[in-house]
């Protein structure tokens, strides 16, 4: 799992589609949904950790993009 798209596809496997309208908010909601899947033991810890790392990275990039505008 390397991209935000990969995380979206993971969530899609569980019927979770996220579109809030702002990319930064989408990433934050995806992180919450991922936490819920992990807490319910639906996904293993390794998958959770990889997806969380991707989301953290993308969130940081998006914050940087917004601050440079």
PDB file of N, CA and C in Angstrom:
ATOM      1  N   UNK A   1       0.849  -1.162   0.000  1.00  0.00           N
ATOM      2  CA  UNK A   1       0.000   0.000   0.000  1.00  0.00           C
ATOM      3  C   UNK A   1       0.903   1.236   0.000  1.00  0.00           C
ATOM      4  N   UNK A   2       0.766   2.024  -1.093  1.00  0.00           N
ATOM      5  CA  UNK A   2       1.684   3.145  -1.245  1.00  0.00           C
ATOM      6  C   UNK A   2       1.006   4.478  -1.499  1.00  0.00           C
ATOM      7  N   UNK A   3      -0.238   4.462  -1.938  1.00  0.00           N
ATOM      8  CA  UNK A   3      -0.885   5.713  -2.309  1.00  0.00           C
ATOM      9  C   UNK A   3      -2.243   5.861  -1.621  1.00  0.00           C
ATOM     10  N   UNK A   4      -2.762   7.076  -1.689  1.00  0.00           N
ATOM     11  CA  UNK A   4      -4.085   7.343  -1.147  1.00  0.00           C
ATOM     12  C   UNK A   4      -5.129   6.492  -1.870  1.00  0.00           C
ATOM     13  N   UNK A   5      -4.916   6.302  -3.157  1.00  0.00           N
ATOM     14  CA  UNK A   5      -5.829   5.466  -3.942  1.00  0.00           C
ATOM     15  C   UNK A   5      -5.882   4.046  -3.377  1.00  0.00           C
ATOM     16  N   UNK A   6      -4.736   3.510  -2.961  1.00  0.00           N
ATOM     17  CA  UNK A   6      -4.692   2.164  -2.367  1.00  0.00           C
ATOM     18  C   UNK A   6      -5.529   2.105  -1.093  1.00  0.00           C
ATOM     19  N   UNK A   7      -5.455   3.154  -0.287  1.00  0.00           N
ATOM     20  CA  UNK A   7      -6.251   3.206   0.947  1.00  0.00           C
ATOM     21  C   UNK A   7      -7.737   3.291   0.601  1.00  0.00           C
ATOM     22  N   UNK A   8      -8.071   4.087  -0.417  1.00  0.00           N
ATOM     23  CA  UNK A   8      -9.461   4.180  -0.858  1.00  0.00           C
ATOM     24  C   UNK A   8      -9.981   2.814  -1.304  1.00  0.00           C
ATOM     25  N   UNK A   9      -9.165   2.065  -2.008  1.00  0.00           N
ATOM     26  CA  UNK A   9      -9.567   0.733  -2.474  1.00  0.00           C
ATOM     27  C   UNK A   9      -9.750  -0.231  -1.305  1.00  0.00           C
ATOM     28  N   UNK A  10      -8.912  -0.112  -0.282  1.00  0.00           N
ATOM     29  CA  UNK A  10      -9.061  -0.929   0.917  1.00  0.00           C
ATOM     30  C   UNK A  10     -10.402  -0.640   1.589  1.00  0.00           C
ATOM     31  N   UNK A  11     -10.706   0.634   1.771  1.00  0.00           N
ATOM     32  CA  UNK A  11     -11.970   1.008   2.402  1.00  0.00           C
ATOM     33  C   UNK A  11     -13.158   0.577   1.549  1.00  0.00           C
ATOM     34  N   UNK A  12     -13.000   0.659   0.246  1.00  0.00           N
ATOM     35  CA  UNK A  12     -14.064   0.276  -0.684  1.00  0.00           C
ATOM     36  C   UNK A  12     -14.426  -1.204  -0.533  1.00  0.00           C
ATOM     37  N   UNK A  13     -13.446  -2.040  -0.189  1.00  0.00           N
ATOM     38  CA  UNK A  13     -13.703  -3.475   0.023  1.00  0.00           C
ATOM     39  C   UNK A  13     -14.716  -3.692   1.140  1.00  0.00           C
ATOM     40  N   UNK A  14     -14.832  -2.731   2.040  1.00  0.00           N
ATOM     41  CA  UNK A  14     -15.758  -2.839   3.165  1.00  0.00           C
ATOM     42  C   UNK A  14     -16.986  -1.945   2.974  1.00  0.00           C
ATOM     43  N   UNK A  15     -17.170  -1.454   1.753  1.00  0.00           N
ATOM     44  CA  UNK A  15     -18.330  -0.638   1.443  1.00  0.00           C
ATOM     45  C   UNK A  15     -18.239   0.787   1.972  1.00  0.00           C
ATOM     46  N   UNK A  16     -17.017   1.248   2.194  1.00  0.00           N
ATOM     47  CA  UNK A  16     -16.812   2.598   2.724  1.00  0.00           C
ATOM     48  C   UNK A  16     -16.306   3.503   1.601  1.00  0.00           C
ATOM     49  N   UNK A  17     -17.141   4.466   1.238  1.00  0.00           N
ATOM     50  CA  UNK A  17     -16.788   5.447   0.221  1.00  0.00           C
ATOM     51  C   UNK A  17     -16.746   6.810   0.905  1.00  0.00           C
ATOM     52  N   UNK A  18     -15.635   7.513   0.742  1.00  0.00           N
ATOM     53  CA  UNK A  18     -15.473   8.803   1.417  1.00  0.00           C
ATOM     54  C   UNK A  18     -15.335   9.903   0.380  1.00  0.00           C
ATOM     55  N   UNK A  19     -16.243  10.868   0.453  1.00  0.00           N
ATOM     56  CA  UNK A  19     -16.111  12.089  -0.334  1.00  0.00           C
ATOM     57  C   UNK A  19     -16.803  13.208   0.423  1.00  0.00           C
ATOM     58  N   UNK A  20     -16.009  14.054   1.038  1.00  0.00           N
ATOM     59  CA  UNK A  20     -16.544  15.168   1.802  1.00  0.00           C
ATOM     60  C   UNK A  20     -16.512  16.430   0.943  1.00  0.00           C
ATOM     61  N   UNK A  21     -15.576  16.483   0.024  1.00  0.00           N
ATOM     62  CA  UNK A  21     -15.498  17.627  -0.874  1.00  0.00           C
ATOM     63  C   UNK A  21     -14.168  18.344  -0.835  1.00  0.00           C
ATOM     64  N   UNK A  22     -13.472  18.214   0.262  1.00  0.00           N
ATOM     65  CA  UNK A  22     -12.152  18.817   0.399  1.00  0.00           C
ATOM     66  C   UNK A  22     -11.179  17.676   0.689  1.00  0.00           C
ATOM     67  N   UNK A  23     -10.107  17.621  -0.063  1.00  0.00           N
ATOM     68  CA  UNK A  23      -9.176  16.493   0.034  1.00  0.00           C
ATOM     69  C   UNK A  23      -8.664  16.272   1.461  1.00  0.00           C
ATOM     70  N   UNK A  24      -8.340  17.345   2.153  1.00  0.00           N
ATOM     71  CA  UNK A  24      -7.825  17.233   3.515  1.00  0.00           C
ATOM     72  C   UNK A  24      -8.865  16.580   4.428  1.00  0.00           C
ATOM     73  N   UNK A  25     -10.108  16.990   4.285  1.00  0.00           N
ATOM     74  CA  UNK A  25     -11.183  16.410   5.098  1.00  0.00           C
ATOM     75  C   UNK A  25     -11.419  14.948   4.732  1.00  0.00           C
ATOM     76  N   UNK A  26     -11.312  14.637   3.444  1.00  0.00           N
ATOM     77  CA  UNK A  26     -11.460  13.244   3.004  1.00  0.00           C
ATOM     78  C   UNK A  26     -10.424  12.351   3.690  1.00  0.00           C
ATOM     79  N   UNK A  27      -9.193  12.832   3.748  1.00  0.00           N
ATOM     80  CA  UNK A  27      -8.113  12.067   4.361  1.00  0.00           C
ATOM     81  C   UNK A  27      -8.397  11.848   5.851  1.00  0.00           C
ATOM     82  N   UNK A  28      -8.894  12.877   6.513  1.00  0.00           N
ATOM     83  CA  UNK A  28      -9.195  12.764   7.939  1.00  0.00           C
ATOM     84  C   UNK A  28     -10.332  11.770   8.201  1.00  0.00           C
ATOM     85  N   UNK A  29     -11.352  11.799   7.360  1.00  0.00           N
ATOM     86  CA  UNK A  29     -12.467  10.852   7.525  1.00  0.00           C
ATOM     87  C   UNK A  29     -11.995   9.420   7.221  1.00  0.00           C
ATOM     88  N   UNK A  30     -11.133   9.270   6.214  1.00  0.00           N
ATOM     89  CA  UNK A  30     -10.585   7.942   5.917  1.00  0.00           C
ATOM     90  C   UNK A  30      -9.815   7.403   7.115  1.00  0.00           C
ATOM     91  N   UNK A  31      -9.064   8.269   7.786  1.00  0.00           N
ATOM     92  CA  UNK A  31      -8.306   7.847   8.971  1.00  0.00           C
ATOM     93  C   UNK A  31      -9.253   7.379  10.073  1.00  0.00           C
ATOM     94  N   UNK A  32     -10.361   8.086  10.256  1.00  0.00           N
ATOM     95  CA  UNK A  32     -11.345   7.671  11.262  1.00  0.00           C
ATOM     96  C   UNK A  32     -11.963   6.319  10.911  1.00  0.00           C
ATOM     97  N   UNK A  33     -12.321   6.145   9.659  1.00  0.00           N
ATOM     98  CA  UNK A  33     -12.911   4.876   9.220  1.00  0.00           C
ATOM     99  C   UNK A  33     -11.910   3.729   9.381  1.00  0.00           C
ATOM    100  N   UNK A  34     -10.655   4.012   9.083  1.00  0.00           N
ATOM    101  CA  UNK A  34      -9.608   3.006   9.244  1.00  0.00           C
ATOM    102  C   UNK A  34      -9.460   2.616  10.708  1.00  0.00           C
ATOM    103  N   UNK A  35      -9.509   3.602  11.595  1.00  0.00           N
ATOM    104  CA  UNK A  35      -9.458   3.326  13.032  1.00  0.00           C
ATOM    105  C   UNK A  35     -10.603   2.417  13.459  1.00  0.00           C
ATOM    106  N   UNK A  36     -11.797   2.687  12.949  1.00  0.00           N
ATOM    107  CA  UNK A  36     -12.964   1.871  13.299  1.00  0.00           C
ATOM    108  C   UNK A  36     -12.810   0.433  12.811  1.00  0.00           C
ATOM    109  N   UNK A  37     -12.281   0.266  11.600  1.00  0.00           N
ATOM    110  CA  UNK A  37     -12.063  -1.092  11.079  1.00  0.00           C
ATOM    111  C   UNK A  37     -11.041  -1.840  11.930  1.00  0.00           C
ATOM    112  N   UNK A  38      -9.995  -1.131  12.341  1.00  0.00           N
ATOM    113  CA  UNK A  38      -8.956  -1.764  13.149  1.00  0.00           C
ATOM    114  C   UNK A  38      -9.492  -2.116  14.540  1.00  0.00           C
ATOM    115  N   UNK A  39     -10.250  -1.203  15.138  1.00  0.00           N
ATOM    116  CA  UNK A  39     -10.822  -1.447  16.466  1.00  0.00           C
ATOM    117  C   UNK A  39     -11.775  -2.642  16.458  1.00  0.00           C
ATOM    118  N   UNK A  40     -12.443  -2.840  15.318  1.00  0.00           N
ATOM    119  CA  UNK A  40     -13.377  -3.961  15.191  1.00  0.00           C
ATOM    120  C   UNK A  40     -12.659  -5.249  14.759  1.00  0.00           C
ATOM    121  N   UNK A  41     -11.339  -5.195  14.655  1.00  0.00           N
ATOM    122  CA  UNK A  41     -10.518  -6.334  14.231  1.00  0.00           C
ATOM    123  C   UNK A  41     -10.908  -6.867  12.853  1.00  0.00           C
ATOM    124  N   UNK A  42     -11.319  -5.965  11.984  1.00  0.00           N
ATOM    125  CA  UNK A  42     -11.673  -6.349  10.621  1.00  0.00           C
ATOM    126  C   UNK A  42     -10.424  -6.379   9.740  1.00  0.00           C
ATOM    127  N   UNK A  43      -9.471  -5.492  10.034  1.00  0.00           N
ATOM    128  CA  UNK A  43      -8.200  -5.499   9.302  1.00  0.00           C
ATOM    129  C   UNK A  43      -7.067  -5.770  10.283  1.00  0.00           C
ATOM    130  N   UNK A  44      -6.028  -6.405   9.770  1.00  0.00           N
ATOM    131  CA  UNK A  44      -4.903  -6.744  10.646  1.00  0.00           C
ATOM    132  C   UNK A  44      -4.041  -5.506  10.923  1.00  0.00           C
ATOM    133  N   UNK A  45      -3.183  -5.633  11.907  1.00  0.00           N
ATOM    134  CA  UNK A  45      -2.378  -4.497  12.355  1.00  0.00           C
ATOM    135  C   UNK A  45      -1.404  -4.017  11.276  1.00  0.00           C
ATOM    136  N   UNK A  46      -0.836  -4.942  10.514  1.00  0.00           N
ATOM    137  CA  UNK A  46       0.126  -4.568   9.471  1.00  0.00           C
ATOM    138  C   UNK A  46      -0.555  -3.704   8.400  1.00  0.00           C
ATOM    139  N   UNK A  47      -1.720  -4.122   7.948  1.00  0.00           N
ATOM    140  CA  UNK A  47      -2.474  -3.360   6.950  1.00  0.00           C
ATOM    141  C   UNK A  47      -2.850  -1.999   7.510  1.00  0.00           C
ATOM    142  N   UNK A  48      -3.304  -1.988   8.754  1.00  0.00           N
ATOM    143  CA  UNK A  48      -3.677  -0.739   9.424  1.00  0.00           C
ATOM    144  C   UNK A  48      -2.491   0.217   9.473  1.00  0.00           C
ATOM    145  N   UNK A  49      -1.333  -0.288   9.880  1.00  0.00           N
ATOM    146  CA  UNK A  49      -0.149   0.557  10.030  1.00  0.00           C
ATOM    147  C   UNK A  49       0.286   1.145   8.688  1.00  0.00           C
ATOM    148  N   UNK A  50       0.272   0.320   7.640  1.00  0.00           N
ATOM    149  CA  UNK A  50       0.655   0.815   6.310  1.00  0.00           C
ATOM    150  C   UNK A  50      -0.322   1.888   5.828  1.00  0.00           C
ATOM    151  N   UNK A  51      -1.605   1.635   5.973  1.00  0.00           N
ATOM    152  CA  UNK A  51      -2.616   2.591   5.520  1.00  0.00           C
ATOM    153  C   UNK A  51      -2.532   3.887   6.320  1.00  0.00           C
ATOM    154  N   UNK A  52      -2.330   3.772   7.614  1.00  0.00           N
ATOM    155  CA  UNK A  52      -2.235   4.963   8.472  1.00  0.00           C
ATOM    156  C   UNK A  52      -1.016   5.805   8.084  1.00  0.00           C
ATOM    157  N   UNK A  53       0.084   5.137   7.758  1.00  0.00           N
ATOM    158  CA  UNK A  53       1.293   5.834   7.330  1.00  0.00           C
ATOM    159  C   UNK A  53       1.047   6.610   6.032  1.00  0.00           C
ATOM    160  N   UNK A  54       0.362   5.983   5.088  1.00  0.00           N
ATOM    161  CA  UNK A  54       0.033   6.645   3.820  1.00  0.00           C
ATOM    162  C   UNK A  54      -0.853   7.864   4.086  1.00  0.00           C
ATOM    163  N   UNK A  55      -1.867   7.704   4.938  1.00  0.00           N
ATOM    164  CA  UNK A  55      -2.772   8.816   5.234  1.00  0.00           C
ATOM    165  C   UNK A  55      -2.041   9.957   5.935  1.00  0.00           C
ATOM    166  N   UNK A  56      -1.160   9.636   6.846  1.00  0.00           N
ATOM    167  CA  UNK A  56      -0.385  10.664   7.546  1.00  0.00           C
ATOM    168  C   UNK A  56       0.474  11.450   6.559  1.00  0.00           C
ATOM    169  N   UNK A  57       1.109  10.727   5.656  1.00  0.00           N
ATOM    170  CA  UNK A  57       1.953  11.362   4.638  1.00  0.00           C
ATOM    171  C   UNK A  57       1.122  12.273   3.732  1.00  0.00           C
ATOM    172  N   UNK A  58       0.013  11.755   3.238  1.00  0.00           N
ATOM    173  CA  UNK A  58      -0.852  12.545   2.355  1.00  0.00           C
ATOM    174  C   UNK A  58      -1.427  13.764   3.070  1.00  0.00           C
ATOM    175  N   UNK A  59      -1.763  13.601   4.335  1.00  0.00           N
ATOM    176  CA  UNK A  59      -2.305  14.715   5.126  1.00  0.00           C
ATOM    177  C   UNK A  59      -1.261  15.821   5.242  1.00  0.00           C
ATOM    178  N   UNK A  60      -0.032  15.432   5.512  1.00  0.00           N
ATOM    179  CA  UNK A  60       1.052  16.401   5.623  1.00  0.00           C
ATOM    180  C   UNK A  60       1.274  17.131   4.294  1.00  0.00           C
ATOM    181  N   UNK A  61       1.252  16.381   3.195  1.00  0.00           N
ATOM    182  CA  UNK A  61       1.418  17.000   1.878  1.00  0.00           C
ATOM    183  C   UNK A  61       0.289  17.986   1.582  1.00  0.00           C
ATOM    184  N   UNK A  62      -0.913  17.597   1.902  1.00  0.00           N
ATOM    185  CA  UNK A  62      -2.066  18.459   1.626  1.00  0.00           C
ATOM    186  C   UNK A  62      -2.034  19.726   2.469  1.00  0.00           C
ATOM    187  N   UNK A  63      -1.615  19.610   3.730  1.00  0.00           N
ATOM    188  CA  UNK A  63      -1.484  20.798   4.578  1.00  0.00           C
ATOM    189  C   UNK A  63      -0.437  21.747   3.999  1.00  0.00           C
ATOM    190  N   UNK A  64       0.648  21.192   3.496  1.00  0.00           N
ATOM    191  CA  UNK A  64       1.702  22.013   2.881  1.00  0.00           C
ATOM    192  C   UNK A  64       1.166  22.727   1.647  1.00  0.00           C
ATOM    193  N   UNK A  65       0.399  22.015   0.830  1.00  0.00           N
ATOM    194  CA  UNK A  65      -0.188  22.618  -0.369  1.00  0.00           C
ATOM    195  C   UNK A  65      -1.118  23.770   0.002  1.00  0.00           C
ATOM    196  N   UNK A  66      -1.916  23.582   1.014  1.00  0.00           N
ATOM    197  CA  UNK A  66      -2.867  24.619   1.413  1.00  0.00           C
ATOM    198  C   UNK A  66      -2.149  25.845   1.980  1.00  0.00           C
ATOM    199  N   UNK A  67      -1.065  25.618   2.686  1.00  0.00           N
ATOM    200  CA  UNK A  67      -0.340  26.730   3.300  1.00  0.00           C
ATOM    201  C   UNK A  67       0.449  27.539   2.280  1.00  0.00           C
ATOM    202  N   UNK A  68       0.764  26.945   1.132  1.00  0.00           N
ATOM    203  CA  UNK A  68       1.531  27.664   0.122  1.00  0.00           C
ATOM    204  C   UNK A  68       0.648  28.457  -0.831  1.00  0.00           C
ATOM    205  N   UNK A  69      -0.652  28.301  -0.709  1.00  0.00           N
ATOM    206  CA  UNK A  69      -1.577  29.038  -1.592  1.00  0.00           C
ATOM    207  C   UNK A  69      -1.728  30.467  -1.153  1.00  0.00           C
TER     208      UNK A  69
END
